[in-house]
């Protein structure tokens, strides 16, 4: 634990083989058990799970097998002094999810998606977390006429309600993303996610996870997206990273592209005591060029950057900011922030 009481997490996909759409893996796979040890050694507190990270080949397993394997994973976490931050159903790889999951045009595919997500809720319970993250990867279109967007929005709500009904303790954090893999996603921003949540059968159990890169891809400022959710007590998790403009989802190390943009994310999180609310999740990827033995620096560097920025945020003279706001001297305010970031 750091002196600021922040807890940190990442997911197993953040230690990866470096494959991209144009080339094969460039690093050997790291076993999940080894990733847990790395996570611990790097000073993190919790792992983020996809359902089949805890129970591989989930679709072929009985309820009993799922329980046994998830409980064995919980025991492994306990041994290492780690926890599970959340479980996310992986609804984008199975053949039944080619056309989407909750919004697939085929009713059998939609039924598969709900059953799969219920299994993820079971796994979350066995791992002792009540948080489910829904990244709605294929809920959208490549071709707008391919689906009825009004009906699709209602189907997303029906799926959320089915999950809330299935497990009365479950909380659902929707992770918006505007595109990739889809051209047009149905839940592109936190505003969409929270509007959906407010219509749910139990709105108090639906919130959001904001990923910095996803907000940038939507043309929005991540700190403002976080502020919107924080204003309603709905920011339950974050995926901090960075993103160089409107390209593929880069998941760059936190702060490596735009230090001021990430400063403002840390500022809004720290001002709102996020350490009391949730964990600092880092959804960062190693550059493809990184050799295997050096392919965890993106994680440790991102954690360090976050903590350094907490120090800078807390060193800024807030009284001075108030004076400059009152005087409408935003140029001087600009300089105050710039000089804090430059260490002047
Ligand atoms: C996809 C993304 C995922 C989710 C977890 O862009 O961010 O890693 O965060 O399913
Ligand atoms: Mn993410």
XYZ file of C-alpha atoms and ligand atoms in Angstrom:
355
model
C 0.000 0.000 0.000
C 1.292 3.459 -0.895
C 1.069 6.408 1.498
C -1.949 7.783 -0.381
C -4.054 4.645 0.223
C -4.713 4.133 -3.469
C -5.117 0.529 -4.590
C -3.937 -0.501 -8.046
C -5.064 -3.195 -10.452
C -4.599 -4.403 -14.007
C -5.844 -7.285 -16.130
C -4.027 -10.343 -17.454
C -4.363 -8.957 -20.994
C -1.968 -6.159 -19.954
C 0.906 -8.663 -19.978
C 0.714 -9.889 -23.528
C 2.458 -11.386 -26.514
C 2.478 -8.281 -28.699
C 0.493 -9.685 -31.640
C -1.299 -7.070 -33.759
C -3.613 -7.336 -36.812
C -0.519 -7.312 -39.042
C 1.835 -9.650 -37.259
C 2.112 -12.656 -34.955
C 3.154 -12.728 -31.295
C 6.638 -11.390 -30.591
C 6.875 -12.521 -26.964
C 6.122 -15.874 -25.301
C 2.873 -16.240 -23.357
C 3.051 -15.780 -19.607
C 0.940 -18.233 -17.594
C -1.875 -16.730 -15.533
C -0.331 -17.970 -12.267
C 2.900 -16.184 -13.183
C 0.981 -12.991 -14.015
C -0.414 -12.975 -10.477
C 3.101 -13.126 -9.064
C 4.252 -10.318 -11.383
C 1.246 -8.237 -10.352
C 2.158 -8.687 -6.706
C 5.873 -7.978 -7.312
C 5.089 -4.775 -9.202
C 3.233 -3.455 -6.152
C -0.345 -3.918 -7.382
C -3.202 -5.013 -5.123
C -5.832 -6.633 -7.315
C -6.360 -8.507 -10.566
C -9.112 -7.691 -13.037
C -10.677 -10.816 -14.518
C -12.462 -11.815 -17.626
C -14.721 -14.724 -16.668
C -12.553 -17.280 -18.500
C -9.349 -16.009 -16.907
C -10.701 -17.582 -13.730
C -12.342 -20.570 -15.432
C -10.729 -21.397 -18.803
C -13.018 -22.958 -21.453
C -15.965 -21.718 -19.444
C -18.548 -22.654 -22.100
C -17.774 -26.353 -21.790
C -17.943 -26.551 -17.991
C -20.733 -27.544 -15.608
C -21.897 -25.239 -12.816
C -20.062 -27.494 -10.357
C -16.789 -27.327 -12.288
C -17.111 -23.553 -12.594
C -17.545 -23.232 -8.874
C -14.598 -25.515 -8.072
C -12.226 -23.728 -10.431
C -13.285 -20.237 -9.372
C -12.884 -21.164 -5.713
C -9.413 -22.565 -6.446
C -8.549 -19.223 -8.078
C -9.839 -17.393 -4.998
C -7.558 -19.527 -2.824
C -4.590 -18.629 -5.055
C -5.443 -14.921 -4.690
C -5.698 -15.307 -0.922
C -2.291 -17.001 -0.773
C -0.716 -14.019 -2.504
C -2.655 -11.427 -0.504
C -4.434 -10.239 -3.649
C -8.091 -9.609 -4.473
C -10.240 -9.622 -7.605
C -11.428 -6.131 -8.533
C -14.111 -7.260 -10.976
C -15.185 -9.956 -13.404
C -16.118 -9.097 -17.007
C -17.943 -11.554 -19.266
C -15.906 -12.061 -22.437
C -18.691 -11.617 -24.956
C -16.677 -11.050 -28.120
C -14.727 -14.224 -28.979
C -17.243 -17.074 -29.138
C -18.831 -17.901 -32.545
C -22.243 -17.100 -30.994
C -21.132 -13.454 -30.557
C -20.028 -12.732 -34.126
C -23.024 -10.439 -34.683
C -22.924 -8.986 -31.177
C -23.999 -10.441 -27.836
C -27.021 -8.844 -26.138
C -27.898 -7.083 -29.417
C -27.252 -9.941 -31.883
C -30.036 -10.319 -34.414
C -30.282 -14.065 -33.686
C -32.339 -14.732 -30.499
C -30.249 -17.851 -29.779
C -27.101 -15.695 -29.772
C -28.731 -13.202 -27.397
C -29.768 -16.045 -25.080
C -26.186 -17.391 -25.138
C -24.867 -13.951 -24.147
C -27.177 -13.652 -21.147
C -26.368 -17.167 -19.951
C -22.639 -16.476 -20.333
C -22.914 -13.207 -18.395
C -24.795 -15.017 -15.603
C -21.870 -17.447 -15.370
C -19.563 -14.429 -15.045
C -21.750 -13.168 -12.168
C -21.371 -16.567 -10.453
C -17.597 -16.396 -10.887
C -17.528 -12.868 -9.458
C -19.321 -14.142 -6.352
C -16.854 -17.028 -5.934
C -13.965 -14.541 -6.286
C -15.585 -12.375 -3.606
C -16.336 -9.313 -5.700
C -19.791 -8.002 -6.552
C -18.531 -5.860 -9.421
C -19.118 -6.863 -13.035
C -17.657 -4.771 -15.848
C -19.538 -4.774 -19.125
C -17.377 -3.750 -22.035
C -19.973 -4.030 -24.805
C -17.429 -4.928 -27.463
C -19.634 -6.025 -30.354
C -22.826 -4.168 -29.392
C -22.969 -1.916 -32.409
C -22.672 -2.127 -36.158
C -20.277 -2.024 -39.085
C -23.258 -1.078 -41.177
C -25.952 1.076 -39.641
C -28.829 -0.684 -41.401
C -27.709 -4.056 -40.005
C -29.596 -3.588 -36.729
C -32.471 -1.624 -35.259
C -30.686 0.779 -32.893
C -33.821 1.522 -30.853
C -34.459 -2.176 -30.320
C -30.753 -2.767 -29.611
C -30.781 -0.144 -26.862
C -33.799 -1.839 -25.306
C -32.062 -5.210 -25.573
C -29.058 -3.819 -23.683
C -31.405 -2.643 -20.941
C -33.146 -6.033 -20.845
C -29.759 -7.737 -20.460
C -28.717 -5.427 -17.619
C -32.066 -6.052 -15.900
C -31.720 -9.815 -16.336
C -28.323 -9.708 -14.614
C -29.510 -7.430 -11.795
C -32.410 -9.804 -11.268
C -30.170 -12.893 -11.359
C -27.880 -11.701 -8.563
C -29.306 -9.194 -6.068
C -25.805 -8.225 -4.859
C -24.350 -7.621 -8.297
C -23.207 -4.133 -9.324
C -22.613 -3.487 -13.017
C -20.063 -0.947 -14.278
C -20.519 -0.271 -17.981
C -17.280 0.571 -19.819
C -18.114 2.811 -22.788
C -16.080 2.825 -25.992
C -17.136 4.528 -29.227
C -15.581 2.162 -31.779
C -13.225 -0.786 -32.269
C -14.006 -3.517 -32.959
C -17.281 -2.008 -34.215
C -17.481 1.033 -36.453
C -20.345 2.451 -34.373
C -20.899 1.281 -30.802
C -24.230 1.737 -29.041
C -22.691 2.888 -25.739
C -19.917 5.289 -26.785
C -19.735 7.600 -23.749
C -20.390 7.598 -20.017
C -23.523 9.664 -20.660
C -24.974 6.788 -22.682
C -23.930 4.248 -20.036
C -25.474 6.176 -17.146
C -28.663 6.983 -19.040
C -29.106 3.260 -19.620
C -28.362 2.577 -15.952
C -30.967 5.092 -14.810
C -33.635 3.158 -16.724
C -32.623 -0.159 -15.177
C -34.778 -2.043 -12.669
C -32.362 -1.059 -9.862
C -30.466 2.076 -10.987
C -28.396 2.161 -7.777
C -26.576 -0.974 -8.961
C -25.482 0.355 -12.364
C -22.480 2.644 -12.745
C -19.507 3.089 -15.010
C -15.877 2.364 -15.704
C -14.109 5.078 -17.675
C -11.085 4.301 -19.800
C -8.954 7.304 -20.754
C -8.235 6.077 -24.300
C -11.899 5.340 -24.989
C -12.882 8.889 -24.004
C -10.197 10.299 -26.297
C -11.449 8.084 -29.137
C -14.904 9.623 -28.576
C -13.335 13.081 -28.965
C -13.903 13.816 -25.279
C -11.704 14.710 -22.340
C -11.294 11.753 -19.942
C -11.218 13.996 -16.856
C -14.568 15.532 -17.805
C -16.049 12.088 -18.477
C -14.865 11.028 -15.007
C -16.276 14.211 -13.475
C -19.680 13.537 -15.007
C -19.800 10.083 -13.421
C -18.357 11.298 -10.107
C -21.047 13.970 -9.872
C -23.641 11.197 -9.603
C -21.570 8.761 -7.516
C -21.286 6.533 -10.572
C -17.551 6.239 -11.198
C -16.860 2.766 -9.860
C -13.658 1.919 -11.696
C -11.181 3.400 -14.159
C -8.906 2.137 -16.907
C -6.171 4.734 -16.973
C -3.921 4.836 -20.020
C -3.129 7.264 -22.832
C -3.975 7.658 -26.502
C -2.347 9.545 -29.340
C -5.319 10.985 -31.232
C -8.068 9.269 -33.186
C -6.340 6.032 -34.138
C -6.666 2.419 -33.023
C -7.091 1.912 -29.273
C -3.470 2.308 -28.204
C -3.576 1.687 -24.433
C -0.336 3.660 -24.082
C 1.361 4.020 -20.702
C -0.413 6.518 -18.474
C 0.811 10.028 -19.265
C 3.124 9.026 -22.095
C 1.200 11.084 -24.682
C -0.365 14.054 -22.910
C 0.875 14.734 -19.406
C -1.534 17.593 -18.787
C -4.518 15.494 -19.834
C -3.580 12.777 -17.351
C -2.755 15.368 -14.673
C -6.381 16.457 -14.896
C -7.601 12.867 -14.543
C -5.531 12.395 -11.401
C -6.716 15.779 -10.155
C -10.401 14.963 -10.465
C -9.910 11.499 -8.961
C -7.873 12.823 -6.048
C -10.170 15.773 -5.344
C -13.057 13.341 -5.146
C -11.227 10.885 -2.839
C -11.288 8.114 -5.388
C -9.121 5.965 -3.105
C -12.252 5.566 -0.953
C -14.398 4.640 -3.954
C -12.529 2.263 -6.217
C -9.229 1.019 -7.491
C -6.867 2.640 -9.946
C -6.996 0.231 -12.863
C -4.298 0.579 -15.504
C -5.352 -0.737 -18.917
C -1.961 -0.284 -20.581
C -0.163 -2.379 -23.174
C 3.566 -2.884 -23.697
C 4.844 -1.604 -27.026
C 5.240 -4.417 -29.548
C 8.951 -3.650 -29.726
C 9.543 -4.433 -26.045
C 11.669 -7.562 -25.403
C 9.996 -10.209 -23.167
C 12.090 -9.547 -20.077
C 11.270 -5.815 -20.315
C 7.563 -6.133 -21.072
C 6.132 -5.053 -17.690
C 7.650 -1.560 -17.515
C 4.470 -0.021 -18.968
C 2.700 -1.170 -15.788
C 5.251 -0.025 -13.220
C 5.832 3.255 -15.072
C 2.094 3.985 -15.218
C 1.733 3.338 -11.487
C 4.714 5.604 -10.758
C 3.327 8.327 -13.000
C -0.006 8.198 -11.179
C 1.623 8.570 -7.757
C 3.949 11.371 -8.943
C 0.952 13.207 -10.327
C -0.900 12.827 -7.007
C 2.043 14.661 -5.424
C 1.908 17.402 -8.044
C -1.878 17.718 -7.775
C -1.588 18.139 -4.010
C 1.236 20.662 -4.328
C -0.779 23.036 -6.502
C -1.908 26.108 -4.586
C -5.706 25.783 -4.632
C -6.145 29.174 -2.965
C -4.214 30.686 -5.866
C -6.451 28.830 -8.330
C -9.527 30.351 -6.654
C -8.014 33.844 -6.884
C -7.143 33.407 -10.531
C -10.627 32.092 -11.309
C -12.164 35.114 -9.550
C -9.878 37.482 -11.499
C -10.622 35.530 -14.708
C -6.877 35.388 -15.244
C -6.867 32.037 -16.986
C -3.531 32.759 -18.687
C -1.887 32.940 -15.270
C -3.812 29.808 -14.241
C -2.449 28.110 -17.346
C 1.067 29.093 -16.307
C 0.498 27.901 -12.733
C -0.425 24.411 -14.001
C 2.316 24.389 -16.630
C 4.983 25.362 -14.123
C 3.743 22.690 -11.682
C 4.075 20.080 -14.410
C 7.493 21.339 -15.467
C 8.720 21.267 -11.877
C 9.517 24.958 -11.841
C -11.193 -2.923 -24.652
C -10.939 -2.818 -23.262
C -11.012 -4.096 -22.520
C -11.883 -4.047 -21.347
C -11.949 -5.320 -20.570
O -10.818 -1.829 -25.347
O -10.603 -1.773 -22.764
O -9.740 -4.361 -22.074
O -11.388 -3.063 -20.521
O -12.752 -6.236 -21.158
Mn -10.459 -1.093 -20.771
